[in-house]
Short mmCIF file of C-alpha atoms in Angstrom, two decimals:
data_model
loop_
_atom_site.label_atom_id
_atom_site.label_comp_id
_atom_site.label_asym_id
_atom_site.label_seq_id
_atom_site.Cartn_x
_atom_site.Cartn_y
_atom_site.Cartn_z
CA MET A 3 -0.04 -0.20 -0.58
CA SER A 4 1.54 3.35 -0.92
CA PRO A 5 1.87 5.51 2.04
CA ALA A 6 -0.71 8.22 0.40
CA VAL A 7 -3.06 5.32 0.31
CA THR A 8 -2.12 4.17 3.95
CA GLU A 9 -2.25 8.38 5.25
CA LYS A 10 -6.14 8.59 4.03
CA SER A 11 -6.88 5.94 5.00
CA SER A 12 -4.67 6.43 7.90
CA SER A 13 -6.56 9.89 8.14
CA GLN A 14 -10.32 8.54 8.06
CA THR A 15 -10.30 6.11 10.17
CA LEU A 16 -8.85 8.19 13.39
CA MET A 17 -11.72 11.12 11.84
CA LEU A 18 -14.18 8.40 12.42
CA MET A 19 -13.69 7.72 15.45
CA VAL A 20 -13.28 11.51 16.69
CA ALA A 21 -16.46 11.07 15.02
CA SER A 22 -18.30 8.80 17.09
CA ALA A 23 -16.93 9.46 20.50
CA ALA A 24 -17.81 13.17 20.86
CA ILE A 25 -21.24 12.69 19.34
CA GLY A 26 -21.74 10.81 22.83
CA GLY A 27 -19.05 12.65 24.28
CA THR A 28 -19.14 17.00 24.29
CA LEU A 29 -21.60 16.97 21.48
CA GLN A 30 -24.20 15.61 24.97
CA TYR A 31 -22.54 19.27 26.76
CA GLY A 32 -23.83 21.45 24.40
CA TYR A 33 -27.06 20.29 23.60
CA ASN A 34 -27.36 20.09 27.16
CA LEU A 35 -26.95 23.66 27.21
CA ALA A 36 -28.86 24.65 24.36
CA ILE A 37 -32.40 22.81 24.86
CA MET A 38 -33.34 24.21 28.10
CA ASN A 39 -34.01 26.97 26.35
CA ALA A 40 -36.88 26.55 24.10
CA PRO A 41 -39.27 25.43 27.02
CA THR A 42 -38.75 27.91 29.67
CA THR A 43 -42.42 29.24 29.47
CA PHE A 44 -43.28 25.56 29.51
CA ILE A 45 -41.49 23.50 31.53
CA GLN A 46 -41.91 26.79 33.86
CA ASN A 47 -46.04 26.56 33.88
CA PHE A 48 -45.30 22.70 34.51
CA ILE A 49 -44.05 23.61 37.58
CA ASN A 50 -45.92 25.89 39.14
CA GLU A 51 -49.62 23.55 37.75
CA THR A 52 -47.98 20.68 39.97
CA PHE A 53 -47.56 22.65 42.87
CA LEU A 54 -51.22 23.87 42.16
CA GLU A 55 -52.61 20.00 42.14
CA ARG A 56 -50.58 19.10 44.89
CA TRP A 57 -50.65 21.71 47.04
CA ASP A 58 -52.77 24.21 45.91
CA ILE A 59 -50.90 27.05 46.06
CA GLN A 60 -49.71 29.69 43.59
CA LEU A 61 -46.54 30.83 43.46
CA GLU A 62 -45.51 33.48 42.88
CA ASP A 63 -43.22 34.71 38.96
CA TYR A 64 -39.26 35.24 41.35
CA GLN A 65 -40.64 31.11 43.60
CA VAL A 66 -41.53 30.41 39.84
CA THR A 67 -37.77 31.59 38.54
CA LEU A 68 -36.02 30.28 41.22
CA VAL A 69 -36.87 26.23 40.86
CA TRP A 70 -37.14 26.86 37.35
CA THR A 71 -32.51 28.13 37.97
CA ILE A 72 -32.32 24.94 40.47
CA ILE A 73 -33.44 22.94 37.75
CA VAL A 74 -31.15 24.64 35.08
CA SER A 75 -27.88 25.13 37.12
CA ILE A 76 -28.20 21.66 38.89
CA PHE A 77 -26.64 19.95 35.52
CA SER A 78 -23.67 22.36 36.67
CA LEU A 79 -23.73 19.97 40.08
CA GLY A 80 -24.32 16.65 38.10
CA GLY A 81 -21.15 18.43 36.02
CA LEU A 82 -18.94 18.46 38.83
CA SER A 83 -19.93 15.20 39.97
CA GLY A 84 -19.20 14.00 36.29
CA ALA A 85 -15.57 15.09 36.73
CA LEU A 86 -15.33 14.18 39.97
CA ILE A 87 -15.09 10.96 38.64
CA ALA A 88 -13.35 11.26 35.82
CA GLY A 89 -10.28 10.17 36.94
CA PRO A 90 -11.09 7.18 38.91
CA MET A 91 -12.75 6.18 35.77
CA THR A 92 -10.74 6.71 33.25
CA ILE A 93 -7.15 4.79 34.94
CA ARG A 94 -9.58 1.50 35.65
CA PHE A 95 -11.80 1.30 32.81
CA GLY A 96 -9.30 3.29 30.13
CA ARG A 97 -10.42 5.50 28.16
CA LYS A 98 -13.04 3.74 25.31
CA LYS A 99 -14.92 1.91 28.00
CA CYS A 100 -15.26 5.32 30.00
CA LEU A 101 -17.24 6.66 27.45
CA LEU A 102 -19.49 4.20 26.87
CA LEU A 103 -20.22 3.12 30.41
CA ASN A 104 -20.55 7.11 30.74
CA ASN A 105 -23.96 6.53 28.77
CA ILE A 106 -25.87 4.91 31.80
CA PHE A 107 -25.72 8.37 33.06
CA LEU A 108 -27.67 9.31 29.47
CA MET A 109 -30.00 6.92 28.98
CA THR A 110 -31.04 6.85 32.61
CA GLY A 111 -31.71 11.09 32.53
CA ALA A 112 -33.12 11.01 29.48
CA LEU A 113 -36.22 8.59 30.60
CA LEU A 114 -36.25 10.36 33.73
CA ALA A 115 -37.21 13.58 31.19
CA VAL A 116 -39.91 11.37 29.59
CA THR A 117 -41.94 10.98 31.94
CA SER A 118 -41.95 13.89 34.16
CA ARG A 119 -44.92 14.39 32.49
CA ALA A 120 -47.15 11.58 32.79
CA ALA A 121 -46.17 11.59 36.10
CA LYS A 122 -46.31 14.54 37.26
CA SER A 123 -42.87 15.47 38.48
CA PHE A 124 -40.87 17.54 38.17
CA GLU A 125 -38.59 16.37 40.59
CA MET A 126 -37.79 13.94 38.03
CA ILE A 127 -36.81 16.82 35.43
CA ILE A 128 -34.26 17.61 37.74
CA LEU A 129 -33.00 14.14 38.74
CA SER A 130 -32.34 13.95 34.91
CA ARG A 131 -31.14 17.49 34.54
CA VAL A 132 -28.22 15.56 37.25
CA LEU A 133 -27.44 13.42 35.80
CA ILE A 134 -27.43 14.57 32.03
CA GLY A 135 -24.87 16.40 33.64
CA VAL A 136 -22.50 13.77 35.53
CA ASN A 137 -22.71 12.40 31.89
CA ALA A 138 -21.31 15.56 30.54
CA GLY A 139 -18.62 16.47 33.43
CA ILE A 140 -16.77 12.71 32.58
CA SER A 141 -17.52 13.21 28.10
CA MET A 142 -16.01 16.97 28.64
CA ASN A 143 -12.64 15.24 30.79
CA VAL A 144 -12.56 11.73 29.27
CA GLN A 145 -12.99 12.88 25.50
CA PRO A 146 -9.43 15.42 25.02
CA MET A 147 -7.39 12.75 26.36
CA TYR A 148 -8.78 10.13 24.74
CA PHE A 149 -7.75 11.80 21.70
CA GLY A 150 -4.61 13.33 22.77
CA GLU A 151 -3.36 10.00 23.01
CA SER A 152 -4.34 9.45 20.09
CA ALA A 153 -4.19 11.91 17.30
CA PRO A 154 -0.18 11.57 15.58
CA LYS A 155 1.64 14.24 17.35
CA HIS A 156 1.41 16.98 14.36
CA LEU A 157 -2.37 16.55 14.46
CA ARG A 158 -2.95 16.22 17.69
CA GLY A 159 -3.78 20.54 17.76
CA ALA A 160 -6.21 19.87 16.00
CA VAL A 161 -8.27 16.92 17.25
CA SER A 162 -8.01 17.98 20.59
CA LEU A 163 -9.51 21.31 19.81
CA SER A 164 -12.52 19.05 17.83
CA SER A 165 -13.67 18.33 20.89
CA ALA A 166 -14.93 22.76 21.69
CA VAL A 167 -15.73 22.16 17.77
CA PHE A 168 -18.29 19.33 18.06
CA THR A 169 -19.73 21.18 21.32
CA SER A 170 -20.93 24.36 19.24
CA PHE A 171 -21.81 21.77 16.85
CA GLY A 172 -24.39 20.90 20.34
CA VAL A 173 -25.61 24.76 20.67
CA VAL A 174 -26.29 24.92 17.52
CA LEU A 175 -28.54 21.10 17.28
CA GLY A 176 -29.58 21.40 20.89
CA GLN A 177 -31.39 25.06 18.67
CA VAL A 178 -32.58 23.69 16.23
CA VAL A 179 -33.90 20.61 17.93
CA GLY A 180 -35.74 23.28 20.21
CA LEU A 181 -37.79 25.24 17.85
CA ARG A 182 -41.90 25.08 18.36
CA GLU A 183 -41.72 23.57 14.58
CA ILE A 184 -39.76 20.29 16.15
CA LEU A 185 -39.58 19.72 19.48
CA GLY A 186 -39.83 23.12 21.48
CA SER A 187 -43.79 24.00 21.39
CA GLU A 188 -45.67 23.23 24.81
CA SER A 189 -47.06 19.34 23.65
CA CYS A 190 -43.14 17.78 23.08
CA TRP A 191 -41.68 20.13 24.98
CA GLN A 192 -40.80 17.01 27.60
CA TYR A 193 -39.70 14.55 24.26
CA LEU A 194 -37.08 17.44 23.56
CA LEU A 195 -35.33 17.12 27.47
CA GLY A 196 -35.21 13.19 26.20
CA SER A 197 -33.61 13.59 22.44
CA ASN A 198 -30.11 12.96 23.65
CA ALA A 199 -30.68 9.37 23.83
CA ILE A 200 -29.22 9.69 20.29
CA PRO A 201 -25.97 10.59 19.60
CA GLY A 202 -25.98 7.89 23.18
CA PHE A 203 -27.53 5.07 20.82
CA ILE A 204 -25.48 6.79 18.16
CA GLN A 205 -21.83 6.64 20.45
CA LEU A 206 -23.13 2.79 21.47
CA LEU A 207 -23.19 1.13 17.92
CA THR A 208 -19.84 2.94 16.77
CA LEU A 209 -17.16 3.19 19.57
CA PRO A 210 -16.86 -0.26 20.27
CA TRP A 211 -15.33 -0.49 16.61
CA PHE A 212 -12.33 2.00 17.66
CA PRO A 213 -9.62 0.52 19.91
CA GLU A 214 -8.33 2.04 22.96
CA SER A 215 -5.88 4.68 23.57
CA PRO A 216 -2.35 3.02 22.65
CA ARG A 217 -0.68 4.97 25.67
CA TYR A 218 -3.29 3.53 28.33
CA LEU A 219 -2.77 0.10 26.64
CA LEU A 220 0.94 0.39 26.60
CA ILE A 221 1.83 2.88 29.83
CA ASP A 222 -1.47 2.70 31.80
CA ARG A 223 -1.64 -1.67 30.96
CA GLY A 224 1.58 -2.75 29.87
CA ASP A 225 -0.16 -4.21 26.93
CA LYS A 226 2.06 -3.22 23.55
CA GLU A 227 0.61 -5.51 21.75
CA ALA A 228 -2.36 -4.64 21.83
CA CYS A 229 -0.81 -0.83 22.01
CA ILE A 230 0.96 -1.34 18.30
CA ASN A 231 -2.72 -3.16 17.13
CA ALA A 232 -4.43 -0.86 18.12
CA LEU A 233 -1.85 2.22 16.21
CA ARG A 234 -2.33 0.01 12.94
CA GLN A 235 -6.05 0.03 13.13
CA LEU A 236 -5.59 4.26 13.84
CA ARG A 237 -2.02 4.98 11.31
CA GLY A 238 -2.83 1.98 8.97
CA CYS A 239 -1.00 -0.69 7.61
CA GLU A 240 3.21 1.41 8.74
CA ILE A 241 3.68 2.56 12.18
CA GLN A 242 6.58 4.91 12.40
CA SER A 243 8.58 3.79 14.45
CA SER A 244 9.94 6.90 16.13
CA GLU A 245 5.75 6.92 17.03
CA LEU A 246 5.92 3.77 19.07
CA ASP A 247 9.75 4.70 20.80
CA GLU A 248 8.44 7.61 22.56
CA ILE A 249 5.50 5.73 24.10
CA LEU A 250 7.65 3.35 24.99
CA GLN A 251 10.78 5.49 26.58
CA GLU A 252 7.10 7.67 28.35
CA GLN A 253 6.51 3.64 29.94
CA VAL A 254 9.83 3.66 30.69
CA GLU A 255 10.19 6.83 32.63
CA ALA A 256 6.77 6.12 34.31
CA LYS A 257 7.87 3.06 35.31
CA GLY A 258 7.22 1.99 38.95
CA THR A 259 4.76 4.91 40.16
CA ARG A 260 1.47 5.70 39.31
CA PRO A 261 -1.26 7.57 38.16
CA SER A 262 -1.25 10.86 40.56
CA ARG A 263 -4.17 12.43 43.27
CA PRO A 264 -5.66 15.90 42.94
CA TRP A 265 -4.70 16.27 46.05
CA GLU A 266 -1.18 15.72 45.12
CA LEU A 267 -1.09 18.49 42.85
CA PHE A 268 -2.23 20.59 44.92
CA SER A 269 1.37 19.27 47.47
CA ASP A 270 3.40 19.60 44.57
CA ARG A 271 5.54 22.48 43.99
CA SER A 272 7.23 21.42 40.27
CA VAL A 273 3.58 21.79 38.77
CA ARG A 274 2.29 24.71 41.26
CA TRP A 275 2.15 27.45 38.33
CA GLN A 276 1.13 24.22 36.35
CA LEU A 277 -2.32 23.94 37.84
CA ILE A 278 -3.05 27.67 38.80
CA SER A 279 -3.29 28.88 34.95
CA VAL A 280 -5.20 25.16 34.15
CA MET A 281 -7.57 26.69 38.08
CA VAL A 282 -8.74 29.56 36.33
CA ILE A 283 -8.48 29.64 33.06
CA SER A 284 -10.87 26.79 33.65
CA SER A 285 -12.80 29.37 35.97
CA ALA A 286 -12.28 32.27 34.13
CA MET A 287 -14.57 30.05 30.53
CA GLN A 288 -17.39 30.37 32.66
CA LEU A 289 -17.05 33.04 34.38
CA CYS A 290 -17.57 35.36 31.40
CA GLY A 291 -21.08 33.90 31.51
CA ASN A 292 -20.82 32.96 27.79
CA ASP A 293 -22.18 29.54 28.83
CA SER A 294 -24.50 30.91 30.98
CA ILE A 295 -26.65 32.63 27.82
CA TYR A 296 -27.11 29.18 25.95
CA PHE A 297 -28.96 29.61 28.89
CA TYR A 298 -30.88 32.09 29.63
CA ALA A 299 -31.04 33.37 25.80
CA SER A 300 -34.42 34.72 26.16
CA TYR A 301 -33.69 36.79 29.19
CA VAL A 302 -30.21 38.06 27.13
CA PHE A 303 -32.25 38.87 24.50
CA LYS A 304 -35.86 40.33 25.90
CA GLU A 305 -33.45 42.43 27.92
CA ALA A 306 -32.25 43.65 24.96
CA GLY A 307 -35.51 45.03 23.03
CA ILE A 308 -35.26 41.91 20.41
CA PRO A 309 -39.18 39.99 19.59
CA ASP A 310 -41.35 37.83 21.11
CA ASP A 311 -41.92 36.51 17.90
CA LYS A 312 -37.60 36.62 17.10
CA ILE A 313 -36.17 35.25 19.80
CA GLN A 314 -35.99 30.99 18.60
CA TYR A 315 -34.43 32.00 16.21
CA ILE A 316 -31.93 34.55 16.93
CA THR A 317 -31.09 32.14 19.59
CA ILE A 318 -29.45 29.71 16.09
CA GLY A 319 -27.49 32.63 15.15
CA THR A 320 -25.30 32.72 19.13
CA GLY A 321 -24.60 29.14 18.28
CA ALA A 322 -23.37 29.59 14.66
CA CYS A 323 -21.39 31.91 15.58
CA GLU A 324 -19.20 29.70 18.42
CA PHE A 325 -19.66 26.82 15.96
CA THR A 326 -17.87 28.71 13.05
CA ALA A 327 -15.40 29.61 15.24
CA CYS A 328 -14.66 27.43 16.82
CA ILE A 329 -13.03 25.62 12.88
CA MET A 330 -11.39 29.15 13.07
CA CYS A 331 -9.65 28.69 16.27
CA ASN A 332 -8.76 25.06 14.95
CA LEU A 333 -7.37 26.04 11.46
CA LEU A 334 -5.55 28.82 13.32
CA ILE A 335 -4.76 26.94 16.43
CA GLU A 336 -1.25 25.52 15.44
CA SER A 337 -0.09 29.15 13.65
CA LYS A 338 -0.85 31.30 15.69
CA GLY A 339 -0.28 29.73 18.97
CA ARG A 340 -2.62 28.78 21.79
CA ARG A 341 -1.71 31.76 24.41
CA PHE A 342 -2.36 34.17 21.76
CA MET A 343 -5.70 32.56 20.88
CA LEU A 344 -6.88 32.79 23.91
CA MET A 345 -4.89 36.27 25.28
CA GLY A 346 -7.09 37.90 22.04
CA GLY A 347 -9.97 36.00 23.16
CA TYR A 348 -10.99 37.29 26.70
CA ILE A 349 -9.13 41.16 24.46
CA LEU A 350 -11.84 41.80 22.02
CA MET A 351 -14.65 39.90 24.57
CA THR A 352 -14.22 42.42 27.47
CA ILE A 353 -14.27 44.86 24.21
CA TRP A 354 -17.61 43.98 23.36
CA ALA A 355 -18.86 43.53 27.12
CA VAL A 356 -18.42 47.70 26.83
CA VAL A 357 -19.88 48.39 24.24
CA PHE A 358 -23.22 45.70 24.97
CA THR A 359 -23.35 47.94 27.33
CA VAL A 360 -23.79 51.24 26.33
CA ALA A 361 -25.41 50.12 24.26
CA LEU A 362 -27.80 49.06 26.69
CA TRP A 363 -27.58 52.33 28.56
CA PHE A 364 -28.68 53.93 25.39
CA GLU A 365 -31.73 51.26 23.93
CA HIS A 366 -34.99 53.18 25.09
CA ASN A 367 -33.28 56.96 23.29
CA ILE A 368 -32.19 55.77 20.29
CA SER A 369 -34.33 52.95 17.69
CA TRP A 370 -31.51 51.33 16.46
CA MET A 371 -29.52 49.93 19.74
CA PRO A 372 -31.64 46.67 20.13
CA TYR A 373 -29.63 45.48 17.04
CA LEU A 374 -25.80 46.75 18.24
CA SER A 375 -26.82 44.76 21.64
CA MET A 376 -27.65 41.51 18.92
CA THR A 377 -24.62 42.20 16.96
CA CYS A 378 -22.42 42.33 20.52
CA ILE A 379 -24.17 39.47 21.77
CA PHE A 380 -23.42 37.25 18.79
CA THR A 381 -18.95 38.60 18.60
CA TYR A 382 -18.91 37.33 21.95
CA ILE A 383 -19.38 34.36 21.62
CA LEU A 384 -17.70 34.65 18.96
CA SER A 385 -14.42 35.81 20.56
CA PHE A 386 -14.70 33.23 23.18
CA GLY A 387 -15.31 30.05 19.62
CA MET A 388 -12.38 31.91 18.74
CA GLY A 389 -9.70 31.81 21.82
CA PRO A 390 -10.77 30.22 25.52
CA ALA A 391 -13.97 27.61 23.91
CA GLY A 392 -10.98 26.27 22.26
CA VAL A 393 -7.27 26.26 23.92
CA THR A 394 -8.94 25.60 27.25
CA GLY A 395 -9.85 21.96 26.49
CA VAL A 396 -6.15 21.34 25.52
CA LEU A 397 -3.83 23.08 28.92
CA PRO A 398 -4.40 20.50 30.85
CA THR A 399 -2.98 18.01 28.07
CA GLU A 400 0.10 19.23 27.33
CA LEU A 401 0.90 21.24 31.14
CA PHE A 402 0.97 17.76 32.30
CA SER A 403 2.39 15.01 32.17
CA GLN A 404 0.84 11.36 31.45
CA ASN A 405 0.69 9.93 35.03
CA ALA A 406 -0.15 13.25 36.38
CA ARG A 407 -3.47 14.09 33.54
CA PRO A 408 -6.47 13.05 34.72
CA ALA A 409 -5.78 14.13 38.41
CA ALA A 410 -5.62 17.40 36.81
CA TYR A 411 -8.46 17.33 34.89
CA MET A 412 -11.40 16.33 37.77
CA ILE A 413 -9.38 20.03 38.78
CA ALA A 414 -10.28 21.56 35.96
CA GLY A 415 -13.07 19.58 35.23
CA SER A 416 -14.38 21.26 38.65
CA MET A 417 -13.05 24.52 38.98
CA MET A 418 -15.63 24.75 34.93
CA TRP A 419 -18.29 22.67 36.97
CA LEU A 420 -18.89 24.70 39.84
CA ASN A 421 -18.48 27.97 38.27
CA LEU A 422 -20.38 26.78 35.79
CA PHE A 423 -23.06 26.84 38.29
CA ILE A 424 -22.61 29.55 40.37
CA ILE A 425 -22.55 31.39 36.86
CA GLY A 426 -26.02 29.32 36.35
CA MET A 427 -27.39 30.33 39.46
CA ILE A 428 -26.95 33.97 39.58
CA PHE A 429 -27.58 34.45 36.05
CA PRO A 430 -31.23 36.38 35.20
CA PHE A 431 -30.75 37.73 39.09
CA LEU A 432 -27.49 39.43 36.92
CA VAL A 433 -29.68 40.82 33.89
CA SER A 434 -32.83 41.30 36.15
CA ASP A 435 -30.79 44.03 39.11
CA LEU A 436 -28.53 45.09 36.57
CA ASN A 437 -30.32 46.11 33.95
CA GLU A 438 -28.00 48.05 31.19
CA PHE A 439 -25.22 46.89 33.55
CA CYS A 440 -25.50 43.11 33.36
CA PHE A 441 -22.40 42.61 31.86
CA VAL A 442 -19.86 44.57 33.68
CA PRO A 443 -19.32 41.55 35.55
CA PHE A 444 -18.49 38.46 33.22
CA GLY A 445 -15.95 42.26 30.52
CA THR A 446 -13.49 43.11 33.79
CA VAL A 447 -13.70 38.61 34.44
CA CYS A 448 -12.24 38.13 30.82
CA ILE A 449 -9.91 41.70 31.29
CA MET A 450 -8.48 40.32 34.02
CA SER A 451 -7.61 36.65 32.92
CA ALA A 452 -6.31 38.18 29.19
CA LEU A 453 -3.96 39.62 31.65
CA TYR A 454 -3.48 36.74 33.07
CA VAL A 455 -2.79 34.91 30.25
CA GLY A 456 -0.27 37.97 29.11
CA LEU A 457 1.35 38.06 32.23
CA PHE A 458 1.76 34.02 33.41
CA LEU A 459 1.46 31.40 30.94
CA PRO A 460 3.74 30.25 28.08
CA GLU A 461 3.10 29.73 24.56
CA THR A 462 3.02 25.17 24.86
CA LYS A 463 3.26 25.67 20.84
CA GLY A 464 5.31 23.13 19.16
CA LYS A 465 7.03 22.68 22.97
CA SER A 466 7.96 19.21 24.58
CA LEU A 467 6.67 18.85 28.35
CA LEU A 468 10.47 19.76 29.74
CA ALA A 469 10.59 22.89 27.24
CA ILE A 470 6.99 24.27 28.93
CA THR A 471 7.89 22.98 32.59
CA ARG A 472 10.89 24.44 31.36
CA GLU A 473 9.37 27.81 31.48
CA PHE A 474 7.31 27.60 34.93
CA GLN A 475 9.99 26.58 36.87
CA LYS A 476 10.79 30.56 36.33
CA LEU A 477 7.66 31.16 38.20
CA ASN A 478 7.17 27.34 40.43
CA TYR A 479 10.96 27.66 42.35
CA LYS A 480 11.14 31.69 42.28
CA GLY A 481 13.70 32.33 44.60
CA HIS A 482 14.83 28.80 45.78
CA ASP A 483 17.80 27.02 45.07
CA LYS A 484 19.13 26.50 41.25
CA LYS A 485 20.05 23.36 42.35
CA ASP A 486 16.15 22.20 43.97
CA GLU A 487 14.80 22.89 41.51
CA SER A 488 17.66 21.44 39.04
CA GLN A 489 16.11 17.65 41.01
CA THR A 490 13.04 17.90 40.67
CA GLN A 491 12.71 19.01 37.61
CA ALA A 492 14.73 15.83 36.54
CA ASN A 493 12.71 14.01 39.16
CA TYR A 494 8.99 15.64 37.34
CA GLN A 495 10.15 14.30 34.05
CA LEU A 496 10.77 10.66 34.75
CA GLY A 497 7.34 11.04 36.32
CA GLU A 498 8.27 10.95 40.70
CA VAL A 499 5.90 13.39 41.79
CA VAL A 500 8.15 15.45 44.85
CA PRO A 501 6.10 16.73 47.39
CA SER A 502 6.61 20.50 48.59
CA THR A 503 7.56 19.15 51.48
CA ALA A 504 10.49 17.75 50.96
CA LEU A 505 12.91 20.61 49.01
#
């Protein structure tokens, strides 16, 4: 077989594996963010009717909003739980099997959502959202690991960023399915909430045909033959000896060590600023308010002065913006670099938050200001997709070794989901109480994030783990003995965790 044919076969297998894993993985996160917007009024009415029928209580508007906010935001607490169990699951079951087992949470949640209306139980919707959140939390951590460990070096950045592309595609898909003409009507909202089972079925039917992560098979399981077979399936008939040698070298370096626990990373001076960077950037991804726009798009567009009958169609444009931007980010990241894309995205988001605030201030005085407000929302989301949406999920793979990576993803995922819960809970109240100043807090987060990236995050594009670690040691060991720094850096590269108490 010619090299061209082999490379084409390899690329096709890899792309199909990416699609299979992502359609039941990060696509679910975006999809479940988006589908909650369309049935807002219908579920709020359902909550009111349930209280009237059970306890003969007529809820006040703020009480309905509170229950609705709990339904929306409990998804994030489920995601936090999923992020916490994702690390141990990947170590015990492997990356691929973990994604397949994850569908148990999805299918159970979908069944509860579909039957909640017949059972006249809004509590079933809450439990469903928790389980769907667990599913999303696991997939958001496991999928980037699976991709980063399965892709060849020259495609690793693009393949890892496909997680963000599928997330944004899930948002668009959820917004389209949520149209009143499809499943977003009063009679079909329960089927809309349960429609996330379909991508899960597709993954269950297709992912078993693809191999486990070659690095997991060799480094964690010590199965060289299975690793070689996985590489053959993913790369084609010919395996480059350099790639296998790299994995074998990583196995030698990790020999005799075990995967790090999350709390061990907090006490390990050699990864202190890597951990701080991952936590700050993962938190900023949610504190910037972008994903909450999908939860509460109706609130935002009403505040911007958009007519009610136009909102559902305009909302699709927000998802399309992020989807387009993530594809552009995928194309640009290897040429522009991670640091440039992150910092540029947050700076642009700050600018649009300021313009949006000005537009809301003058919306009652100038007739075309609502359209400027709408434009600002689109450009805000576009800027998010160009940088933070794609780059944030790649960083733990590039900043941490194989042994520390699951723990790093657990911490990063926990920060992301915890902050999404906080913002999800307060977002509708920010919009209603701050009015035209509702985006000021988000703009502040964006400018502070841009400053952090500019001051503390080194560029990781095209660099080895050793080179990236050397950059961070200037911060990790600032003011400490150079001999201790060199020794701990060497130990870290060999996979030996040295607690700070040993220094």
